[in-house]
Coordinates of C-alpha atoms in Angstrom, one line a residue:
M1 CA -37.5 -30.9 -12.3
G2 CA -39.3 -34.3 -12.3
E3 CA -42.3 -32.8 -14.1
V4 CA -40.1 -31.3 -16.8
L5 CA -38.5 -34.7 -17.4
D6 CA -42.0 -36.2 -17.7
I7 CA -42.8 -33.8 -20.5
V8 CA -39.5 -34.4 -22.3
L9 CA -39.4 -38.2 -22.0
N10 CA -43.1 -39.3 -21.8
G11 CA -44.9 -36.3 -23.2
E12 CA -47.3 -36.2 -20.3
S13 CA -47.6 -34.3 -17.0
D14 CA -50.1 -32.4 -14.9
V15 CA -48.6 -29.0 -15.9
D16 CA -50.5 -26.5 -18.0
S17 CA -51.3 -27.5 -21.5
D18 CA -49.8 -24.3 -22.9
F19 CA -46.4 -26.0 -22.6
T20 CA -45.8 -26.7 -26.3
E21 CA -43.5 -29.0 -28.2
T22 CA -41.1 -26.1 -28.9
D23 CA -40.9 -25.4 -25.2
A24 CA -40.1 -29.0 -24.5
R25 CA -37.3 -28.9 -27.1
D26 CA -35.8 -25.9 -25.3
V27 CA -36.0 -27.7 -22.0
M28 CA -34.2 -30.6 -23.6
D29 CA -31.4 -28.3 -24.6
I30 CA -31.0 -27.3 -21.0
V31 CA -30.9 -30.9 -19.8
L32 CA -28.5 -32.2 -22.4
N33 CA -26.4 -29.1 -23.3
G34 CA -26.8 -26.8 -20.3
E35 CA -27.7 -23.8 -22.5
S36 CA -30.8 -22.4 -24.2
D37 CA -32.5 -19.1 -24.9
V38 CA -35.2 -19.6 -22.3
D39 CA -35.0 -18.8 -18.6
I40 CA -36.4 -21.4 -16.1
D41 CA -36.4 -20.9 -12.4
F42 CA -35.7 -24.2 -10.6
T43 CA -36.6 -23.8 -7.0
E44 CA -34.8 -26.9 -5.7
T45 CA -31.6 -26.1 -3.9
D46 CA -28.2 -27.9 -4.0
E47 CA -26.6 -28.4 -0.6
S48 CA -23.1 -28.5 -2.2
D49 CA -23.7 -25.1 -3.7
E50 CA -24.7 -23.6 -0.4
E51 CA -21.6 -24.9 1.3
A52 CA -19.4 -23.6 -1.5
C53 CA -20.7 -20.1 -1.0
G54 CA -18.3 -19.8 1.9
E55 CA -18.8 -19.6 5.6
E56 CA -17.3 -16.2 6.0
S57 CA -19.5 -14.3 3.5
Q58 CA -22.7 -15.5 5.2
E59 CA -21.5 -14.6 8.7
D60 CA -20.7 -11.1 7.7
Y61 CA -24.4 -10.3 6.7
Y62 CA -26.6 -12.9 8.5
P63 CA -26.4 -13.8 12.2
R64 CA -26.0 -17.4 13.3
D65 CA -29.4 -17.7 14.9
A66 CA -31.3 -16.2 11.9
H67 CA -33.9 -18.4 10.2
I68 CA -33.5 -16.9 6.7
Q69 CA -31.2 -17.9 4.0
P70 CA -29.1 -15.4 2.0
P71 CA -30.5 -14.7 -1.5
R72 CA -28.9 -16.7 -4.3
P73 CA -28.3 -15.1 -7.7
A74 CA -29.5 -16.7 -10.9
K75 CA -27.1 -19.3 -12.2
H76 CA -27.3 -18.0 -15.8
A77 CA -27.7 -14.5 -17.0
K78 CA -29.5 -14.0 -20.4
Y79 CA -27.8 -11.7 -22.9
Q80 CA -29.0 -11.1 -26.4
W81 CA -26.2 -9.5 -28.6
Q82 CA -27.3 -7.3 -31.4
K83 CA -25.5 -5.9 -34.4
K84 CA -26.1 -2.1 -34.4
N85 CA -24.2 1.1 -34.1
F86 CA -22.8 1.8 -30.7
V87 CA -24.0 5.0 -29.0
S88 CA -21.5 6.4 -26.6
P89 CA -23.1 7.4 -23.2
N90 CA -22.3 10.8 -21.6
T91 CA -18.9 10.3 -19.9
D92 CA -18.2 14.0 -18.9
F93 CA -16.4 13.9 -15.6
A94 CA -18.3 15.5 -12.7
G95 CA -15.9 14.8 -9.8
P96 CA -13.9 17.3 -7.8
S97 CA -10.7 19.0 -9.1
L98 CA -7.4 17.6 -7.9
T99 CA -5.8 21.0 -7.3
E100 CA -8.6 23.2 -6.1
D101 CA -7.4 23.5 -2.5
V102 CA -3.6 23.7 -3.2
S103 CA -2.1 27.0 -1.8
S104 CA 1.5 26.1 -1.0
L105 CA 3.9 23.2 -0.9
H106 CA 4.6 21.2 2.3
T107 CA 7.7 19.3 3.5
P108 CA 8.4 15.6 2.6
L109 CA 7.6 14.7 6.2
Q110 CA 4.2 16.5 6.1
Y111 CA 3.3 14.6 2.9
F112 CA 4.4 11.3 4.5
R113 CA 2.2 11.9 7.5
R114 CA -0.9 12.1 5.2
F115 CA -0.5 8.3 4.9
V116 CA 1.4 7.3 8.1
S117 CA 0.1 9.4 10.9
E118 CA 1.5 9.9 14.4
D119 CA -1.4 8.0 15.8
M120 CA -0.5 5.0 13.7
I121 CA 3.1 5.1 14.9
D122 CA 1.9 5.5 18.5
S123 CA -0.2 2.4 18.2
L124 CA 2.8 0.6 16.6
T125 CA 5.0 1.7 19.5
T126 CA 2.6 0.5 22.2
S127 CA 2.1 -2.9 20.5
T128 CA 5.9 -3.3 20.1
N129 CA 6.5 -2.7 23.8
V130 CA 3.8 -5.1 24.8
Y131 CA 4.9 -7.8 22.4
S132 CA 8.6 -7.6 23.6
L133 CA 7.4 -8.0 27.2
Q134 CA 5.3 -11.0 26.4
A135 CA 8.0 -12.7 24.3
T136 CA 11.1 -12.1 26.4
G137 CA 9.9 -10.9 29.8
T138 CA 11.6 -7.5 29.2
S139 CA 10.1 -4.6 27.4
V140 CA 12.2 -3.1 24.6
N141 CA 10.9 0.3 25.9
T142 CA 10.9 2.1 22.6
S143 CA 9.3 5.4 21.8
R144 CA 7.5 7.0 18.8
K145 CA 10.7 9.0 18.0
E146 CA 12.8 5.8 17.9
I147 CA 10.3 4.0 15.7
E148 CA 10.4 7.0 13.3
Q149 CA 14.2 6.9 13.4
M150 CA 14.1 3.2 12.5
M151 CA 11.8 4.0 9.5
G152 CA 14.2 6.8 8.5
M153 CA 17.2 4.3 8.6
Y154 CA 15.2 1.9 6.6
L155 CA 14.6 4.5 3.9
K156 CA 18.3 5.5 3.9
M157 CA 19.3 1.8 3.5
G158 CA 17.0 1.7 0.4
L159 CA 19.1 4.4 -1.2
V160 CA 22.4 2.7 -0.5
R161 CA 22.0 -1.0 -1.0
M162 CA 24.4 -3.5 0.7
N163 CA 24.6 -7.2 0.9
G164 CA 24.0 -7.4 4.7
C165 CA 22.5 -5.1 7.3
R166 CA 25.6 -5.2 9.5
M167 CA 27.7 -3.7 6.7
Y168 CA 26.2 -0.3 7.4
W169 CA 28.0 -0.3 10.8
E170 CA 31.3 -2.1 9.9
A171 CA 34.4 0.1 9.6
D172 CA 35.2 -0.5 5.9
T173 CA 31.6 0.0 4.7
R174 CA 30.2 2.3 7.4
I175 CA 27.4 4.7 6.3
P176 CA 27.2 7.5 8.9
A177 CA 23.7 8.5 7.9
V178 CA 22.6 5.1 9.3
A179 CA 25.2 4.1 11.8
D180 CA 25.2 7.4 13.7
V181 CA 21.5 7.1 14.5
M182 CA 21.6 4.1 16.8
P183 CA 23.8 1.0 17.4
H184 CA 23.3 -2.1 15.2
N185 CA 22.2 -4.2 18.2
R186 CA 19.5 -1.7 19.1
F187 CA 18.3 -1.6 15.5
Q188 CA 18.1 -5.4 15.3
S189 CA 16.3 -5.5 18.7
L190 CA 13.6 -3.1 17.4
L191 CA 13.2 -5.1 14.2
T192 CA 12.7 -8.3 16.1
S193 CA 10.2 -6.8 18.5
L194 CA 8.2 -4.8 16.0
H195 CA 4.5 -5.7 16.3
L196 CA 1.2 -4.2 15.2
V197 CA -1.4 -5.8 17.6
D198 CA -1.6 -7.1 21.1
N199 CA -1.9 -10.9 20.6
L200 CA -3.6 -11.5 23.9
T201 CA -6.5 -9.0 23.4
V202 CA -7.5 -10.1 19.8
P203 CA -10.7 -12.1 20.0
E204 CA -10.7 -15.6 18.5
R205 CA -13.4 -14.6 15.9
A206 CA -11.0 -11.9 14.5
K207 CA -8.2 -14.5 14.2
K208 CA -10.2 -16.2 11.4
D209 CA -8.8 -13.4 9.3
K210 CA -5.4 -14.6 8.0
L211 CA -4.1 -11.0 8.2
W212 CA -5.2 -10.3 11.7
K213 CA -1.7 -9.5 12.9
I214 CA -1.5 -6.6 10.4
R215 CA -5.2 -5.8 9.9
P216 CA -5.3 -2.7 12.1
W217 CA -2.4 -1.2 10.3
L218 CA -3.8 -2.1 6.9
N219 CA -7.1 -0.5 7.7
S220 CA -5.5 2.7 9.0
F221 CA -3.3 3.0 5.9
R222 CA -6.2 2.3 3.6
E223 CA -8.3 5.0 5.2
K224 CA -5.5 7.5 4.7
C225 CA -5.2 6.5 1.0
L226 CA -9.0 6.9 0.6
Q227 CA -8.8 10.5 1.9
V228 CA -6.8 11.6 -1.2
V229 CA -9.0 13.1 -4.0
P230 CA -9.2 10.3 -6.6
E231 CA -8.3 10.9 -10.2
E232 CA -10.9 10.6 -13.1
H233 CA -9.1 7.5 -14.6
N234 CA -8.4 4.5 -12.3
S235 CA -6.7 1.2 -12.9
V236 CA -7.3 -2.0 -10.9
Y237 CA -4.4 -4.4 -11.2
E238 CA -2.5 -7.0 -9.1
T239 CA 1.0 -6.6 -7.8
M240 CA 3.3 -9.0 -5.9
I241 CA 5.3 -8.5 -2.7
P242 CA 8.3 -10.9 -3.0
F243 CA 8.2 -13.7 -0.4
K244 CA 9.0 -17.4 -0.4
G245 CA 8.2 -18.4 3.2
R246 CA 5.1 -20.1 4.6
S247 CA 2.3 -18.0 5.8
G248 CA -1.0 -19.4 4.3
V249 CA -1.4 -16.2 2.3
E250 CA 1.5 -16.5 -0.2
Q251 CA 0.6 -17.1 -3.8
Y252 CA 2.3 -18.4 -6.9
M253 CA 1.7 -16.7 -10.2
R254 CA 3.0 -18.5 -13.2
G255 CA 3.2 -15.5 -15.5
K256 CA 5.3 -13.3 -13.2
L257 CA 8.9 -13.8 -14.3
T258 CA 10.5 -11.6 -11.7
T259 CA 8.4 -12.3 -8.6
P260 CA 6.3 -15.5 -9.1
W261 CA 6.1 -16.1 -5.3
G262 CA 4.8 -13.7 -2.8
F263 CA 1.8 -11.8 -1.4
K264 CA -0.7 -10.7 -4.0
L265 CA -2.2 -7.2 -3.6
W266 CA -5.1 -5.8 -5.6
V267 CA -4.6 -2.1 -6.1
R268 CA -6.6 0.8 -7.4
A269 CA -4.4 3.5 -8.6
G270 CA -4.8 6.7 -10.7
T271 CA -3.0 7.6 -13.9
S272 CA -0.2 9.3 -11.9
G273 CA 0.5 6.0 -10.2
M274 CA -0.8 7.1 -6.8
V275 CA -2.3 4.2 -4.8
C276 CA -5.9 5.0 -3.7
D277 CA -7.1 1.7 -2.4
I278 CA -5.6 -1.8 -1.7
D279 CA -6.7 -5.3 -0.8
V280 CA -4.5 -8.2 0.2
Y281 CA -5.7 -11.4 -1.5
Q282 CA -6.0 -14.2 1.1
G283 CA -7.1 -17.1 -1.2
S284 CA -10.2 -19.2 -0.5
S285 CA -12.0 -19.1 2.9
G286 CA -11.6 -22.3 4.8
G287 CA -10.2 -24.1 1.7
I288 CA -13.3 -23.4 -0.3
Q289 CA -13.4 -20.6 -2.9
A290 CA -16.6 -18.6 -2.7
K291 CA -18.7 -18.7 -5.9
S292 CA -19.6 -15.5 -7.7
E293 CA -21.1 -14.8 -11.1
R294 CA -18.7 -11.9 -11.7
G295 CA -15.7 -14.1 -10.9
L296 CA -12.7 -13.3 -8.6
S297 CA -11.4 -10.4 -10.7
G298 CA -14.9 -8.9 -11.0
D299 CA -15.5 -9.0 -7.3
V300 CA -12.2 -7.3 -6.6
V301 CA -12.9 -4.6 -9.1
M302 CA -16.3 -4.0 -7.5
K303 CA -14.8 -3.9 -4.0
L304 CA -12.1 -1.4 -5.0
A305 CA -14.5 0.7 -7.1
S306 CA -17.0 0.9 -4.2
T307 CA -15.0 3.6 -2.6
L308 CA -15.4 5.9 -5.6
P309 CA -18.3 8.4 -5.5
S310 CA -21.3 7.3 -7.5
G311 CA -22.8 9.1 -10.5
Q312 CA -19.7 11.2 -11.3
N313 CA -18.5 9.3 -14.4
Y314 CA -15.2 7.9 -13.0
K315 CA -13.4 5.5 -15.3
I316 CA -12.1 2.0 -14.4
Y317 CA -9.6 0.0 -16.4
A318 CA -9.0 -3.7 -15.6
D319 CA -8.6 -7.2 -17.2
N320 CA -10.8 -10.2 -17.6
F321 CA -14.2 -8.5 -17.2
T322 CA -17.7 -10.0 -17.4
P323 CA -20.9 -8.3 -18.6
L324 CA -22.2 -8.5 -15.0
L325 CA -19.2 -6.4 -13.9
V326 CA -19.9 -3.7 -16.5
E327 CA -23.6 -3.6 -15.5
S328 CA -22.8 -3.4 -11.8
L329 CA -20.4 -0.5 -12.4
L330 CA -22.8 1.3 -14.7
G331 CA -25.4 1.1 -12.0
R332 CA -23.1 3.3 -9.9
G333 CA -22.3 5.7 -12.7
I334 CA -18.8 4.3 -13.3
H335 CA -17.5 3.5 -16.8
Y336 CA -15.4 0.5 -17.6
T337 CA -12.8 -0.4 -20.2
G338 CA -10.8 -3.7 -20.3
T339 CA -10.1 -7.0 -21.9
T340 CA -12.1 -10.1 -21.7
R341 CA -11.7 -13.9 -22.3
Q342 CA -13.7 -15.5 -25.0
V343 CA -15.6 -17.6 -22.5
R344 CA -16.6 -14.8 -20.2
P345 CA -19.4 -13.1 -22.2
P346 CA -22.2 -15.7 -22.6
N347 CA -23.7 -16.4 -26.0
C348 CA -21.0 -14.1 -27.6
K349 CA -18.3 -15.4 -29.9
F350 CA -15.0 -13.6 -30.9
S351 CA -11.7 -14.6 -31.7
L352 CA 13.6 -15.8 1.7
R353 CA 11.8 -17.8 4.7
A354 CA 10.5 -16.0 7.7
R355 CA 8.0 -16.7 10.5
R356 CA 6.9 -13.0 10.8
W357 CA 5.7 -12.9 7.2
Y358 CA 3.3 -10.1 7.7
M359 CA 6.2 -7.6 8.3
Y360 CA 6.9 -7.8 4.5
I361 CA 3.4 -6.3 4.0
F362 CA 4.0 -3.7 6.7
W363 CA 7.3 -2.5 5.1
H364 CA 5.6 -2.5 1.7
T365 CA 3.0 -0.1 3.0
I366 CA 5.8 2.2 4.2
T367 CA 7.2 2.2 0.6
L368 CA 3.8 2.9 -0.8
A369 CA 3.4 5.8 1.6
V370 CA 6.7 7.3 0.5
V371 CA 5.7 7.0 -3.2
N372 CA 2.2 8.4 -2.6
A373 CA 3.7 11.3 -0.6
W374 CA 6.0 12.1 -3.5
L375 CA 3.2 11.9 -6.1
L376 CA 1.1 14.2 -4.0
Y377 CA 4.0 16.6 -3.8
K378 CA 4.4 16.5 -7.6
R379 CA 0.6 17.2 -8.0
D380 CA 0.9 20.3 -5.8
C381 CA 4.0 21.4 -7.7
E382 CA 2.1 21.1 -11.0
A383 CA -0.8 23.1 -9.5
L384 CA 1.5 25.9 -8.3
K385 CA 3.4 25.8 -11.7
V386 CA 6.8 25.0 -10.0
P387 CA 9.5 24.8 -12.7
P388 CA 10.5 21.2 -13.5
K389 CA 14.1 21.8 -12.5
D390 CA 12.9 22.7 -9.0
V391 CA 10.8 19.6 -8.4
L392 CA 12.5 17.1 -6.1
K393 CA 13.2 13.7 -7.6
L394 CA 12.0 10.7 -5.7
R395 CA 15.4 9.7 -4.3
I396 CA 16.1 13.3 -3.0
F397 CA 12.5 13.4 -1.6
Q398 CA 13.1 10.1 0.1
S399 CA 16.4 11.2 1.5
R400 CA 15.0 14.4 3.0
L401 CA 12.0 12.5 4.4
A402 CA 14.4 10.0 6.0
S403 CA 16.5 12.8 7.5
S404 CA 13.3 14.4 8.9
L405 CA 12.1 11.1 10.4
I406 CA 15.5 10.6 12.1
L407 CA 16.2 14.2 13.3
V408 CA 12.9 16.0 13.9
G409 CA 12.2 16.2 17.6
A410 CA 15.3 14.2 18.5
A411 CA 18.3 15.3 20.5
V412 CA 21.5 14.4 18.7
K413 CA 24.5 12.8 20.4
M414 CA 27.7 14.7 21.1
P415 CA 30.3 14.1 18.4
K416 CA 33.1 11.7 18.9
S417 CA 36.7 12.9 18.8
E418 CA 37.9 13.8 15.3
Q419 CA 40.1 10.8 15.0
P420 CA 40.2 9.1 11.6
S421 CA 38.7 5.7 11.3
S422 CA 40.7 2.5 10.8
A423 CA 39.8 2.5 7.1
Q424 CA 40.9 6.2 6.8
K425 CA 44.2 5.4 8.6
R426 CA 44.9 2.6 6.2
Q427 CA 44.2 4.8 3.2
L428 CA 46.5 7.5 4.6
E429 CA 49.3 4.9 5.1
E430 CA 48.9 3.6 1.6
S431 CA 48.6 7.1 0.0
P432 CA 50.0 9.7 2.4
N433 CA 49.5 12.5 -0.2
C434 CA 45.9 11.7 -0.8
A435 CA 43.8 13.2 2.1
P436 CA 40.1 12.1 2.3
R437 CA 37.8 14.6 0.6
K438 CA 34.9 15.9 2.6
A439 CA 31.5 16.0 1.1
P440 CA 29.9 19.5 1.0
R441 CA 27.5 20.1 3.8
Q442 CA 23.8 20.2 2.8
H443 CA 21.0 22.0 4.4
R444 CA 18.7 19.9 6.7
P445 CA 15.0 19.8 5.8
S446 CA 13.0 22.7 7.1
D447 CA 11.2 20.3 9.6
V448 CA 14.6 19.6 11.2
R449 CA 15.7 23.3 11.2
H450 CA 12.5 24.5 13.0
D451 CA 11.8 21.7 15.5
Q452 CA 13.7 23.6 18.3
V453 CA 15.2 20.5 19.7
G454 CA 19.0 19.8 20.1
H455 CA 20.3 22.8 18.1
F456 CA 23.5 23.5 20.1
P457 CA 26.3 25.9 18.9
M458 CA 29.8 24.4 18.8
K459 CA 33.2 25.9 18.1
T460 CA 34.8 24.8 14.8
K461 CA 37.2 25.9 12.1
K462 CA 36.5 29.2 10.5
G463 CA 34.2 29.1 7.5
R464 CA 31.5 30.9 5.6
C465 CA 28.1 31.4 7.2
R466 CA 25.4 29.2 5.5
N467 CA 22.5 31.5 6.4
S468 CA 20.7 32.9 3.3
G469 CA 21.8 36.5 2.6
C470 CA 24.9 36.4 4.8
S471 CA 28.4 36.3 3.3
G472 CA 30.4 36.5 6.6
Y473 CA 32.7 34.0 8.2
T474 CA 32.2 32.4 11.6
I475 CA 33.6 29.7 13.9
V476 CA 30.2 28.6 15.2
L477 CA 28.6 25.4 14.0
C478 CA 25.1 24.1 14.7
H479 CA 25.7 20.5 15.9
K480 CA 22.3 19.2 14.7
C481 CA 22.1 21.0 11.3
D482 CA 25.9 20.7 10.7
V483 CA 26.2 24.2 9.2
R484 CA 28.2 27.2 10.2
L485 CA 26.2 30.2 11.3
C486 CA 27.1 33.6 12.6
L487 CA 26.6 34.2 16.4
S488 CA 28.1 37.5 17.5
G489 CA 27.0 40.9 18.8
D490 CA 26.6 42.2 15.2
R491 CA 24.8 39.3 13.6
N492 CA 22.7 36.4 15.0
C493 CA 22.3 34.1 11.9
F494 CA 22.0 31.2 14.3
W495 CA 18.7 32.5 15.5
D496 CA 17.4 33.5 12.0
Y497 CA 18.3 30.1 10.5
H498 CA 16.2 28.2 13.1
C499 CA 13.2 30.4 13.3

């Protein structure tokens, strides 16, 4: 750099005489204005730039005892914009079909397990028992089935919103679909003890990750999402999980009118809305934002697009791109469309508070799993040409999934005496001629009907058999399925219904 200044200021130096006056003028532009049409490689390094690169990014690729430095990209990329007709490249999609392996529809529970598997729930159960023992000295002693029931109750509560959790158990506002599964105190005990890792076995190096308490669950959920065949067109965008507590990960977004405070997630989704990849934004590393020529949004797009197959002409849509991002994606055979800021292309001119904050992210992944399962179900319905009137709506799909999570493989409790509740007694006293109307019994999901657990016959009032093809009357009720079924020497609809 000193030799260059000698040329500019004094007109003399020991460098090659081929360095002309025009070259000196260009160098002067760099010194004074920071821009020029020439490329000069300055070999001197800046210690502040090296520190700003971030400690975490270097440790991931270079060991501590290595004597080499990570390569540094050029500070300025040279682009020469030309006025000429645009020639569109070949963008014919070469990826796999979305419906090539669809032969039949599955149950809501089976679709849900594509994203939240039994192994994930087993790990969650073990960590919950260990954490409760470490925190209180007594294990909550839960099981996989009870965790699934808690998730089912959570989904039921999402369909019937109330001002407080206890209202689902109170007499005047009781919801049997929730209150009959487990007592309120047990439900609260599970929520308090719910944990995703063993705190004592996590190494200190892993705790540098701000999301270490939920990282195993996030990785497993992300792997499940990546197993779904991606669509041709993908969008990378940011979404917010509402949260106002202190966690070190929460963000404030000025433009978000509904949820300005919360956890920011970067998401890659298809045109159907199905989430294929996610990344939780943690902010800067150690208080220093790592530098990148592509910028934050460009790095996120590249990370989420890296899980798409190369050379198959997938399409990505996002905001605030840079030419470097477009070049990087084209190098992998991925096409890009998006908006840009005027300063991004160089040399181109236009015109609640909680301590366990990570549980918000956990429950958000459960919601994403439900929506992804429903979208996968709709994709299969479209492949099998199911009439639109027969396709389950999201709320019905969620209700049946919740019932399956609660009842599949679980033995139900014996019913209480058929005595009216205090609210029903009060209603009868005020309106003695107005008897409470019973809701029609609905069929349980097929997962529940065929799990062969807890289906006990009980004697009830005479009514019509609910088995398909039978029009007889019976006094036998399946306690778990809550439907009347024939059970006599002539007909055994009870067996046929559960096989």
